[in-house]
GROMACS .gro file of N, CA and C in nm:
model
  510
    1MET      N    1   0.274   0.019  -0.031
    1MET     CA    2   0.143   0.103  -0.079
    1MET      C    3   0.142   0.212   0.033
    2SER      N    4   0.073   0.328  -0.016
    2SER     CA    5   0.058   0.423   0.060
    2SER      C    6  -0.106   0.456   0.015
    3GLY      N    7  -0.167   0.478   0.118
    3GLY     CA    8  -0.324   0.530   0.118
    3GLY      C    9  -0.346   0.658   0.061
    4GLY      N   10  -0.456   0.691   0.027
    4GLY     CA   11  -0.488   0.811  -0.044
    4GLY      C   12  -0.501   0.959   0.038
    5PRO      N   13  -0.512   1.051   0.009
    5PRO     CA   14  -0.491   1.177   0.066
    5PRO      C   15  -0.657   1.202   0.156
    6ASP      N   16  -0.645   1.285   0.247
    6ASP     CA   17  -0.742   1.301   0.335
    6ASP      C   18  -0.865   1.365   0.240
    7THR      N   19  -0.982   1.330   0.239
    7THR     CA   20  -1.082   1.388   0.176
    7THR      C   21  -1.212   1.415   0.273
    8ALA      N   22  -1.267   1.527   0.271
    8ALA     CA   23  -1.380   1.566   0.356
    8ALA      C   24  -1.502   1.472   0.329
    9ALA      N   25  -1.542   1.411   0.227
    9ALA     CA   26  -1.649   1.332   0.216
    9ALA      C   27  -1.677   1.262   0.326
   10GLY      N   28  -1.810   1.268   0.359
   10GLY     CA   29  -1.875   1.172   0.480
   10GLY      C   30  -1.810   1.186   0.619
   11VAL      N   31  -1.754   1.318   0.648
   11VAL     CA   32  -1.700   1.324   0.769
   11VAL      C   33  -1.809   1.415   0.848
   12SER      N   34  -1.857   1.348   0.963
   12SER     CA   35  -1.955   1.410   1.046
   12SER      C   36  -1.905   1.541   1.115
   13PRO      N   37  -1.978   1.609   1.148
   13PRO     CA   38  -1.940   1.760   1.216
   13PRO      C   39  -1.885   1.715   1.350
   14GLU      N   40  -1.914   1.600   1.416
   14GLU     CA   41  -1.853   1.577   1.566
   14GLU      C   42  -1.727   1.526   1.527
   15ALA      N   43  -1.686   1.452   1.406
   15ALA     CA   44  -1.568   1.385   1.389
   15ALA      C   45  -1.475   1.518   1.354
   16ARG      N   46  -1.524   1.617   1.280
   16ARG     CA   47  -1.437   1.744   1.242
   16ARG      C   48  -1.374   1.822   1.373
   17THR      N   49  -1.446   1.767   1.480
   17THR     CA   50  -1.383   1.885   1.602
   17THR      C   51  -1.336   1.756   1.714
   18ALA      N   52  -1.344   1.638   1.700
   18ALA     CA   53  -1.289   1.538   1.796
   18ALA      C   54  -1.148   1.555   1.803
   19PRO      N   55  -1.096   1.571   1.924
   19PRO     CA   56  -0.947   1.562   1.943
   19PRO      C   57  -0.862   1.434   1.908
   20TYR      N   58  -0.761   1.445   1.854
   20TYR     CA   59  -0.697   1.317   1.839
   20TYR      C   60  -0.532   1.334   1.862
   21GLU      N   61  -0.469   1.228   1.867
   21GLU     CA   62  -0.319   1.231   1.896
   21GLU      C   63  -0.272   1.134   1.793
   22VAL      N   64  -0.135   1.177   1.765
   22VAL     CA   65  -0.039   1.075   1.682
   22VAL      C   66   0.076   1.022   1.769
   23ARG      N   67   0.090   0.903   1.779
   23ARG     CA   68   0.201   0.851   1.847
   23ARG      C   69   0.282   0.753   1.811
   24ILE      N   70   0.401   0.724   1.862
   24ILE     CA   71   0.464   0.588   1.798
   24ILE      C   72   0.393   0.484   1.863
   25ALA      N   73   0.366   0.360   1.787
   25ALA     CA   74   0.271   0.240   1.850
   25ALA      C   75   0.387   0.159   1.900
   26GLU      N   76   0.421   0.175   2.028
   26GLU     CA   77   0.501   0.093   2.114
   26GLU      C   78   0.451  -0.023   2.170
   27ARG      N   79   0.324  -0.008   2.203
   27ARG     CA   80   0.244  -0.103   2.278
   27ARG      C   81   0.207  -0.201   2.184
   28ALA      N   82   0.156  -0.332   2.221
   28ALA     CA   83   0.101  -0.435   2.146
   28ALA      C   84  -0.030  -0.381   2.089
   29ALA      N   85  -0.098  -0.335   2.158
   29ALA     CA   86  -0.248  -0.298   2.146
   29ALA      C   87  -0.259  -0.183   2.027
   30ASP      N   88  -0.137  -0.094   2.040
   30ASP     CA   89  -0.129   0.021   1.937
   30ASP      C   90  -0.091  -0.045   1.799
   31ARG      N   91   0.009  -0.146   1.804
   31ARG     CA   92   0.029  -0.205   1.672
   31ARG      C   93  -0.090  -0.295   1.616
   32GLU      N   94  -0.177  -0.351   1.717
   32GLU     CA   95  -0.290  -0.419   1.656
   32GLU      C   96  -0.381  -0.328   1.615
   33ALA      N   97  -0.400  -0.201   1.656
   33ALA     CA   98  -0.486  -0.093   1.600
   33ALA      C   99  -0.433  -0.047   1.473
   34CYS      N  100  -0.300  -0.048   1.428
   34CYS     CA  101  -0.237  -0.006   1.311
   34CYS      C  102  -0.270  -0.109   1.207
   35PHE      N  103  -0.272  -0.251   1.257
   35PHE     CA  104  -0.303  -0.341   1.154
   35PHE      C  105  -0.430  -0.342   1.131
   36ALA      N  106  -0.522  -0.316   1.218
   36ALA     CA  107  -0.679  -0.311   1.207
   36ALA      C  108  -0.701  -0.190   1.109
   37VAL      N  109  -0.651  -0.075   1.117
   37VAL     CA  110  -0.676   0.030   1.024
   37VAL      C  111  -0.631  -0.012   0.880
   38ARG      N  112  -0.525  -0.070   0.870
   38ARG     CA  113  -0.455  -0.109   0.726
   38ARG      C  114  -0.548  -0.215   0.657
   39LYS      N  115  -0.602  -0.311   0.738
   39LYS     CA  116  -0.681  -0.406   0.709
   39LYS      C  117  -0.834  -0.351   0.647
   40ASP      N  118  -0.857  -0.260   0.721
   40ASP     CA  119  -0.999  -0.169   0.682
   40ASP      C  120  -0.990  -0.103   0.558
   41VAL      N  121  -0.863  -0.016   0.539
   41VAL     CA  122  -0.832   0.055   0.434
   41VAL      C  123  -0.785  -0.028   0.303
   42PHE      N  124  -0.671  -0.109   0.330
   42PHE     CA  125  -0.623  -0.166   0.196
   42PHE      C  126  -0.677  -0.274   0.174
   43VAL      N  127  -0.719  -0.378   0.260
   43VAL     CA  128  -0.786  -0.502   0.225
   43VAL      C  129  -0.927  -0.479   0.192
   44GLY      N  130  -0.996  -0.436   0.295
   44GLY     CA  131  -1.151  -0.411   0.276
   44GLY      C  132  -1.184  -0.311   0.175
   45GLU      N  133  -1.136  -0.183   0.188
   45GLU     CA  134  -1.150  -0.109   0.081
   45GLU      C  135  -1.098  -0.114  -0.065
   46GLN      N  136  -0.969  -0.137  -0.071
   46GLN     CA  137  -0.899  -0.138  -0.174
   46GLN      C  138  -0.859  -0.284  -0.261
   47GLY      N  139  -0.909  -0.376  -0.180
   47GLY     CA  140  -0.923  -0.523  -0.228
   47GLY      C  141  -0.763  -0.580  -0.211
   48VAL      N  142  -0.664  -0.523  -0.134
   48VAL     CA  143  -0.528  -0.572  -0.144
   48VAL      C  144  -0.529  -0.706  -0.064
   49PRO      N  145  -0.498  -0.807  -0.132
   49PRO     CA  146  -0.486  -0.920  -0.079
   49PRO      C  147  -0.411  -0.961   0.074
   50GLN      N  148  -0.480  -0.973   0.170
   50GLN     CA  149  -0.435  -0.985   0.315
   50GLN      C  150  -0.276  -1.049   0.325
   51ASP      N  151  -0.261  -1.143   0.225
   51ASP     CA  152  -0.120  -1.203   0.244
   51ASP      C  153  -0.015  -1.131   0.203
   52ILE      N  154  -0.060  -1.021   0.114
   52ILE     CA  155   0.065  -0.920   0.079
   52ILE      C  156   0.064  -0.797   0.152
   53GLU      N  157  -0.052  -0.746   0.232
   53GLU     CA  158  -0.066  -0.652   0.305
   53GLU      C  159   0.041  -0.640   0.428
   54TYR      N  160   0.059  -0.755   0.488
   54TYR     CA  161   0.125  -0.762   0.603
   54TYR      C  162   0.254  -0.858   0.559
   55ASP      N  163   0.385  -0.780   0.601
   55ASP     CA  164   0.497  -0.845   0.546
   55ASP      C  165   0.597  -0.851   0.641
   56ALA      N  166   0.738  -0.920   0.592
   56ALA     CA  167   0.822  -0.942   0.691
   56ALA      C  168   0.898  -0.802   0.744
   57TYR      N  169   0.870  -0.679   0.687
   57TYR     CA  170   0.910  -0.556   0.757
   57TYR      C  171   0.840  -0.523   0.869
   58ASP      N  172   0.707  -0.560   0.884
   58ASP     CA  173   0.622  -0.503   0.990
   58ASP      C  174   0.685  -0.542   1.119
   59PRO      N  175   0.741  -0.630   1.166
   59PRO     CA  176   0.814  -0.656   1.306
   59PRO      C  177   0.922  -0.549   1.328
   60GLY      N  178   0.991  -0.504   1.249
   60GLY     CA  179   1.120  -0.414   1.274
   60GLY      C  180   1.088  -0.275   1.237
   61ALA      N  181   0.966  -0.240   1.182
   61ALA     CA  182   0.940  -0.106   1.159
   61ALA      C  183   0.902  -0.016   1.251
   62LEU      N  184   0.911   0.104   1.246
   62LEU     CA  185   0.857   0.206   1.342
   62LEU      C  186   0.713   0.221   1.274
   63HIS      N  187   0.618   0.207   1.350
   63HIS     CA  188   0.461   0.230   1.315
   63HIS      C  189   0.415   0.355   1.408
   64VAL      N  190   0.336   0.439   1.350
   64VAL     CA  191   0.272   0.535   1.418
   64VAL      C  192   0.119   0.525   1.400
   65LEU      N  193   0.063   0.582   1.505
   65LEU     CA  194  -0.090   0.554   1.512
   65LEU      C  195  -0.143   0.691   1.556
   66ALA      N  196  -0.283   0.739   1.484
   66ALA     CA  197  -0.354   0.841   1.511
   66ALA      C  198  -0.472   0.766   1.580
   67VAL      N  199  -0.509   0.820   1.699
   67VAL     CA  200  -0.612   0.799   1.774
   67VAL      C  201  -0.677   0.890   1.826
   68ARG      N  202  -0.826   0.876   1.823
   68ARG     CA  203  -0.914   0.968   1.879
   68ARG      C  204  -0.904   0.971   2.040
   69GLY      N  205  -0.954   1.076   2.102
   69GLY     CA  206  -0.953   1.085   2.237
   69GLY      C  207  -1.027   0.962   2.318
   70ASP      N  208  -1.121   0.913   2.248
   70ASP     CA  209  -1.181   0.793   2.312
   70ASP      C  210  -1.114   0.664   2.281
   71GLY      N  211  -1.024   0.668   2.216
   71GLY     CA  212  -0.933   0.545   2.185
   71GLY      C  213  -0.969   0.484   2.046
   72VAL      N  214  -1.064   0.549   1.968
   72VAL     CA  215  -1.078   0.489   1.840
   72VAL      C  216  -0.980   0.506   1.746
   73PRO      N  217  -0.908   0.417   1.696
   73PRO     CA  218  -0.793   0.436   1.578
   73PRO      C  219  -0.836   0.494   1.475
   74LEU      N  220  -0.774   0.608   1.404
   74LEU     CA  221  -0.800   0.688   1.296
   74LEU      C  222  -0.716   0.652   1.174
   75GLY      N  223  -0.588   0.634   1.202
   75GLY     CA  224  -0.479   0.609   1.092
   75GLY      C  225  -0.357   0.554   1.125
   76THR      N  226  -0.290   0.511   1.037
   76THR     CA  227  -0.151   0.456   1.076
   76THR      C  228  -0.055   0.507   0.953
   77GLY      N  229   0.069   0.464   0.976
   77GLY     CA  230   0.174   0.455   0.859
   77GLY      C  231   0.298   0.384   0.954
   78ARG      N  232   0.397   0.366   0.854
   78ARG     CA  233   0.526   0.315   0.908
   78ARG      C  234   0.647   0.369   0.853
   79LEU      N  235   0.745   0.341   0.922
   79LEU     CA  236   0.889   0.390   0.847
   79LEU      C  237   0.981   0.278   0.876
   80LEU      N  238   1.041   0.240   0.751
   80LEU     CA  239   1.158   0.141   0.743
   80LEU      C  240   1.278   0.220   0.727
   81GLU      N  241   1.393   0.168   0.770
   81GLU     CA  242   1.515   0.225   0.737
   81GLU      C  243   1.611   0.101   0.749
   82GLY      N  244   1.744   0.129   0.718
   82GLY     CA  245   1.851   0.038   0.712
   82GLY      C  246   1.829  -0.047   0.581
   83GLU      N  247   1.846  -0.176   0.626
   83GLU     CA  248   1.853  -0.297   0.511
   83GLU      C  249   1.702  -0.309   0.467
   84ALA      N  250   1.610  -0.284   0.563
   84ALA     CA  251   1.448  -0.280   0.544
   84ALA      C  252   1.411  -0.192   0.428
   85ALA      N  253   1.470  -0.082   0.423
   85ALA     CA  254   1.428   0.015   0.333
   85ALA      C  255   1.519   0.031   0.222
   86ALA      N  256   1.641  -0.023   0.210
   86ALA     CA  257   1.729  -0.024   0.096
   86ALA      C  258   1.695  -0.045  -0.021
   87ALA      N  259   1.603  -0.175  -0.070
   87ALA     CA  260   1.520  -0.209  -0.181
   87ALA      C  261   1.427  -0.120  -0.212
   88LYS      N  262   1.385  -0.042  -0.142
   88LYS     CA  263   1.272   0.046  -0.188
   88LYS      C  264   1.319   0.189  -0.206
   89VAL      N  265   1.441   0.220  -0.173
   89VAL     CA  266   1.496   0.342  -0.179
   89VAL      C  267   1.634   0.368  -0.249
   90GLY      N  268   1.660   0.262  -0.327
   90GLY     CA  269   1.804   0.249  -0.397
   90GLY      C  270   1.914   0.233  -0.338
   91GLY      N  271   1.892   0.183  -0.225
   91GLY     CA  272   2.031   0.131  -0.148
   91GLY      C  273   2.075   0.241  -0.058
   92ASP      N  274   2.029   0.352  -0.057
   92ASP     CA  275   2.093   0.477   0.024
   92ASP      C  276   2.065   0.427   0.190
   93PRO      N  277   2.163   0.417   0.255
   93PRO     CA  278   2.125   0.398   0.403
   93PRO      C  279   2.064   0.519   0.474
   94ALA      N  280   2.085   0.638   0.433
   94ALA     CA  281   2.054   0.744   0.462
   94ALA      C  282   1.887   0.782   0.435
   95VAL      N  283   1.856   0.709   0.340
   95VAL     CA  284   1.705   0.737   0.309
   95VAL      C  285   1.600   0.628   0.388
   96GLY      N  286   1.500   0.681   0.442
   96GLY     CA  287   1.392   0.601   0.493
   96GLY      C  288   1.285   0.569   0.412
   97SER      N  289   1.216   0.462   0.433
   97SER     CA  290   1.100   0.447   0.353
   97SER      C  291   0.961   0.463   0.418
   98LEU      N  292   0.868   0.556   0.390
   98LEU     CA  293   0.744   0.571   0.430
   98LEU      C  294   0.647   0.474   0.365
   99GLY      N  295   0.551   0.405   0.455
   99GLY     CA  296   0.467   0.329   0.372
   99GLY      C  297   0.338   0.284   0.453
  100ARG      N  298   0.251   0.236   0.400
  100ARG     CA  299   0.129   0.182   0.476
  100ARG      C  300   0.049   0.293   0.530
  101LEU      N  301   0.075   0.404   0.463
  101LEU     CA  302  -0.013   0.525   0.539
  101LEU      C  303  -0.154   0.490   0.492
  102ALA      N  304  -0.240   0.495   0.588
  102ALA     CA  305  -0.387   0.467   0.579
  102ALA      C  306  -0.463   0.541   0.687
  103VAL      N  307  -0.577   0.615   0.620
  103VAL     CA  308  -0.661   0.691   0.745
  103VAL      C  309  -0.813   0.626   0.703
  104THR      N  310  -0.882   0.607   0.816
  104THR     CA  311  -1.014   0.551   0.803
  104THR      C  312  -1.118   0.635   0.740
  105ARG      N  313  -1.188   0.555   0.659
  105ARG     CA  314  -1.282   0.646   0.591
  105ARG      C  315  -1.364   0.777   0.685
  106GLU      N  316  -1.383   0.732   0.811
  106GLU     CA  317  -1.461   0.807   0.877
  106GLU      C  318  -1.374   0.915   0.927
  107ALA      N  319  -1.244   0.932   0.899
  107ALA     CA  320  -1.153   1.015   0.957
  107ALA      C  321  -1.094   1.100   0.846
  108ARG      N  322  -1.108   1.073   0.713
  108ARG     CA  323  -1.057   1.145   0.622
  108ARG      C  324  -1.088   1.274   0.625
  109GLY      N  325  -1.006   1.380   0.578
  109GLY     CA  326  -1.056   1.523   0.581
  109GLY      C  327  -1.025   1.589   0.701
  110LEU      N  328  -0.963   1.553   0.796
  110LEU     CA  329  -0.944   1.609   0.910
  110LEU      C  330  -0.783   1.635   0.939
  111GLY      N  331  -0.686   1.608   0.835
  111GLY     CA  332  -0.554   1.637   0.840
  111GLY      C  333  -0.475   1.551   0.907
  112ILE      N  334  -0.536   1.408   0.930
  112ILE     CA  335  -0.481   1.296   1.001
  112ILE      C  336  -0.370   1.240   0.916
  113GLY      N  337  -0.373   1.233   0.768
  113GLY     CA  338  -0.288   1.186   0.689
  113GLY      C  339  -0.153   1.258   0.699
  114ALA      N  340  -0.182   1.420   0.696
  114ALA     CA  341  -0.050   1.503   0.700
  114ALA      C  342  -0.006   1.480   0.840
  115ALA      N  343  -0.069   1.479   0.959
  115ALA     CA  344  -0.020   1.458   1.085
  115ALA      C  345   0.075   1.306   1.097
  116LEU      N  346   0.022   1.223   1.025
  116LEU     CA  347   0.106   1.105   1.029
  116LEU      C  348   0.227   1.104   0.958
  117VAL      N  349   0.221   1.157   0.847
  117VAL     CA  350   0.351   1.179   0.753
  117VAL      C  351   0.433   1.267   0.848
  118GLY      N  352   0.400   1.380   0.923
  118GLY     CA  353   0.491   1.453   0.987
  118GLY      C  354   0.550   1.390   1.104
  119ALA      N  355   0.476   1.279   1.154
  119ALA     CA  356   0.541   1.211   1.274
  119ALA      C  357   0.649   1.110   1.217
  120ILE      N  358   0.623   1.054   1.089
  120ILE     CA  359   0.726   0.976   1.046
  120ILE      C  360   0.845   1.057   1.000
  121GLU      N  361   0.830   1.160   0.950
  121GLU     CA  362   0.964   1.234   0.903
  121GLU      C  363   1.018   1.281   1.022
  122SER      N  364   0.935   1.326   1.166
  122SER     CA  365   1.012   1.355   1.272
  122SER      C  366   1.111   1.248   1.312
  123ALA      N  367   1.053   1.113   1.311
  123ALA     CA  368   1.114   1.005   1.363
  123ALA      C  369   1.222   0.981   1.267
  124ALA      N  370   1.219   0.993   1.139
  124ALA     CA  371   1.333   0.976   1.053
  124ALA      C  372   1.439   1.074   1.072
  125ARG      N  373   1.412   1.194   1.114
  125ARG     CA  374   1.514   1.293   1.153
  125ARG      C  375   1.578   1.248   1.267
  126ALA      N  376   1.511   1.213   1.363
  126ALA     CA  377   1.567   1.163   1.498
  126ALA      C  378   1.652   1.047   1.486
  127ARG      N  379   1.633   0.981   1.380
  127ARG     CA  380   1.720   0.854   1.342
  127ARG      C  381   1.843   0.898   1.251
  128GLY      N  382   1.844   1.009   1.210
  128GLY     CA  383   1.958   1.077   1.125
  128GLY      C  384   1.938   1.042   0.982
  129LEU      N  385   1.822   1.014   0.943
  129LEU     CA  386   1.786   1.003   0.790
  129LEU      C  387   1.783   1.146   0.736
  130THR      N  388   1.825   1.142   0.605
  130THR     CA  389   1.840   1.272   0.523
  130THR      C  390   1.736   1.281   0.435
  131ALA      N  391   1.655   1.177   0.423
  131ALA     CA  392   1.537   1.186   0.320
  131ALA      C  393   1.446   1.079   0.341
  132VAL      N  394   1.309   1.088   0.295
  132VAL     CA  395   1.214   0.961   0.304
  132VAL      C  396   1.173   0.970   0.159
  133ASP      N  397   1.154   0.838   0.135
  133ASP     CA  398   1.107   0.792  -0.010
  133ASP      C  399   0.975   0.733   0.049
  134LEU      N  400   0.877   0.728  -0.080
  134LEU     CA  401   0.759   0.662  -0.051
  134LEU      C  402   0.700   0.592  -0.192
  135HIS      N  403   0.598   0.518  -0.199
  135HIS     CA  404   0.553   0.473  -0.326
  135HIS      C  405   0.405   0.503  -0.308
  136ALA      N  406   0.373   0.613  -0.380
  136ALA     CA  407   0.231   0.668  -0.353
  136ALA      C  408   0.155   0.617  -0.468
  137GLN      N  409   0.010   0.580  -0.424
  137GLN     CA  410  -0.075   0.559  -0.527
  137GLN      C  411  -0.108   0.677  -0.625
  138THR      N  412  -0.114   0.669  -0.732
  138THR     CA  413  -0.100   0.790  -0.837
  138THR      C  414  -0.229   0.877  -0.780
  139HIS      N  415  -0.331   0.855  -0.766
  139HIS     CA  416  -0.434   0.929  -0.738
  139HIS      C  417  -0.400   1.026  -0.601
  140ALA      N  418  -0.290   0.971  -0.508
  140ALA     CA  419  -0.246   1.047  -0.390
  140ALA      C  420  -0.140   1.152  -0.422
  141LEU      N  421  -0.087   1.175  -0.538
  141LEU     CA  422   0.028   1.248  -0.575
  141LEU      C  423   0.011   1.371  -0.516
  142GLY      N  424  -0.116   1.448  -0.542
  142GLY     CA  425  -0.106   1.573  -0.518
  142GLY      C  426  -0.106   1.599  -0.352
  143PHE      N  427  -0.156   1.498  -0.283
  143PHE     CA  428  -0.155   1.517  -0.145
  143PHE      C  429   0.012   1.524  -0.092
  144TYR      N  430   0.074   1.405  -0.145
  144TYR     CA  431   0.232   1.419  -0.116
  144TYR      C  432   0.291   1.534  -0.158
  145GLU      N  433   0.249   1.582  -0.279
  145GLU     CA  434   0.321   1.687  -0.325
  145GLU      C  435   0.302   1.816  -0.237
  146ARG      N  436   0.182   1.840  -0.173
  146ARG     CA  437   0.153   1.949  -0.094
  146ARG      C  438   0.243   1.943   0.034
  147LEU      N  439   0.295   1.806   0.086
  147LEU     CA  440   0.379   1.803   0.198
  147LEU      C  441   0.519   1.805   0.154
  148GLY      N  442   0.562   1.832   0.043
  148GLY     CA  443   0.687   1.843  -0.008
  148GLY      C  444   0.780   1.725  -0.096
  149TYR      N  445   0.674   1.635  -0.135
  149TYR     CA  446   0.737   1.508  -0.199
  149TYR      C  447   0.736   1.530  -0.350
  150VAL      N  448   0.846   1.490  -0.414
  150VAL     CA  449   0.879   1.497  -0.549
  150VAL      C  450   0.873   1.351  -0.606
  151ALA      N  451   0.776   1.356  -0.706
  151ALA     CA  452   0.778   1.220  -0.787
  151ALA      C  453   0.899   1.206  -0.869
  152TYR      N  454   0.944   1.078  -0.905
  152TYR     CA  455   1.052   1.050  -0.967
  152TYR      C  456   1.016   0.898  -1.015
  153GLY      N  457   1.076   0.880  -1.155
  153GLY     CA  458   1.076   0.758  -1.213
  153GLY      C  459   0.954   0.720  -1.267
  154PRO      N  460   0.918   0.611  -1.353
  154PRO     CA  461   0.809   0.574  -1.411
  154PRO      C  462   0.710   0.529  -1.314
  155GLU      N  463   0.590   0.499  -1.373
  155GLU     CA  464   0.478   0.467  -1.286
  155GLU      C  465   0.504   0.315  -1.280
  156PHE      N  466   0.439   0.250  -1.175
  156PHE     CA  467   0.461   0.101  -1.174
  156PHE      C  468   0.337   0.076  -1.082
  157ALA      N  469   0.310  -0.073  -1.088
  157ALA     CA  470   0.198  -0.138  -1.037
  157ALA      C  471   0.256  -0.183  -0.895
  158ASP      N  472   0.163  -0.178  -0.791
  158ASP     CA  473   0.185  -0.242  -0.653
  158ASP      C  474   0.058  -0.292  -0.633
  159ALA      N  475   0.052  -0.418  -0.587
  159ALA     CA  476  -0.077  -0.471  -0.525
  159ALA      C  477  -0.190  -0.436  -0.658
  160GLY      N  478  -0.144  -0.421  -0.780
  160GLY     CA  479  -0.238  -0.422  -0.903
  160GLY      C  480  -0.289  -0.267  -0.901
  161MET      N  481  -0.225  -0.169  -0.842
  161MET     CA  482  -0.263  -0.034  -0.846
  161MET      C  483  -0.150   0.063  -0.883
  162PRO      N  484  -0.163   0.154  -0.980
  162PRO     CA  485  -0.067   0.236  -1.029
  162PRO      C  486   0.010   0.310  -0.924
  163HIS      N  487   0.124   0.333  -0.894
  163HIS     CA  488   0.203   0.405  -0.808
  163HIS      C  489   0.314   0.476  -0.867
  164ARG      N  490   0.369   0.587  -0.808
  164ARG     CA  491   0.483   0.650  -0.827
  164ARG      C  492   0.556   0.644  -0.713
  165ALA      N  493   0.719   0.650  -0.740
  165ALA     CA  494   0.808   0.691  -0.615
  165ALA      C  495   0.814   0.832  -0.612
  166MET      N  496   0.828   0.856  -0.483
  166MET     CA  497   0.840   0.985  -0.449
  166MET      C  498   0.940   1.010  -0.343
  167ARG      N  499   1.012   1.137  -0.295
  167ARG     CA  500   1.108   1.148  -0.228
  167ARG      C  501   1.122   1.289  -0.168
  168LYS      N  502   1.132   1.316  -0.045
  168LYS     CA  503   1.133   1.451   0.035
  168LYS      C  504   1.267   1.454   0.113
  169ALA      N  505   1.350   1.535   0.094
  169ALA     CA  506   1.461   1.582   0.157
  169ALA      C  507   1.432   1.626   0.290
  170LEU      N  508   1.491   1.583   0.394
  170LEU     CA  509   1.460   1.631   0.531
  170LEU      C  510   1.545   1.739   0.586
   0.00000   0.00000   0.00000
């Protein structure tokens, strides 16, 4: 699942100018922050059952975290590669799988989603991957298209929501 695009609704003037950084979530506290953002967005806002939001891929995935200067988590995403990504990307070991992209309601419209995608793409390039696939909620197709992703294949349901597969060559 991938969350939706950044939208400017509900963003305070202070939040628009607050500095943030995007980093690989290597520490346990950073990973917990990633999971908290996912719980807020996917489980809380979108009604995804918690037992399918967290999966067997999480422990081995590369997670990225956007965090405000004062430590407040703003967004997250993950990259799967190798066997973990194979079923999601048609079995090509050179293609990574971007997923679980989520930005908190308060932080939407600040470019954080695009920054998270960029960090995941950079990590994929550093690992020698040649492309990144994702499964986008259909309302987010335009967001990913603006970042260079191209939809392919038919629409399908994931967690009860319509999705499309998308790919970007790196």
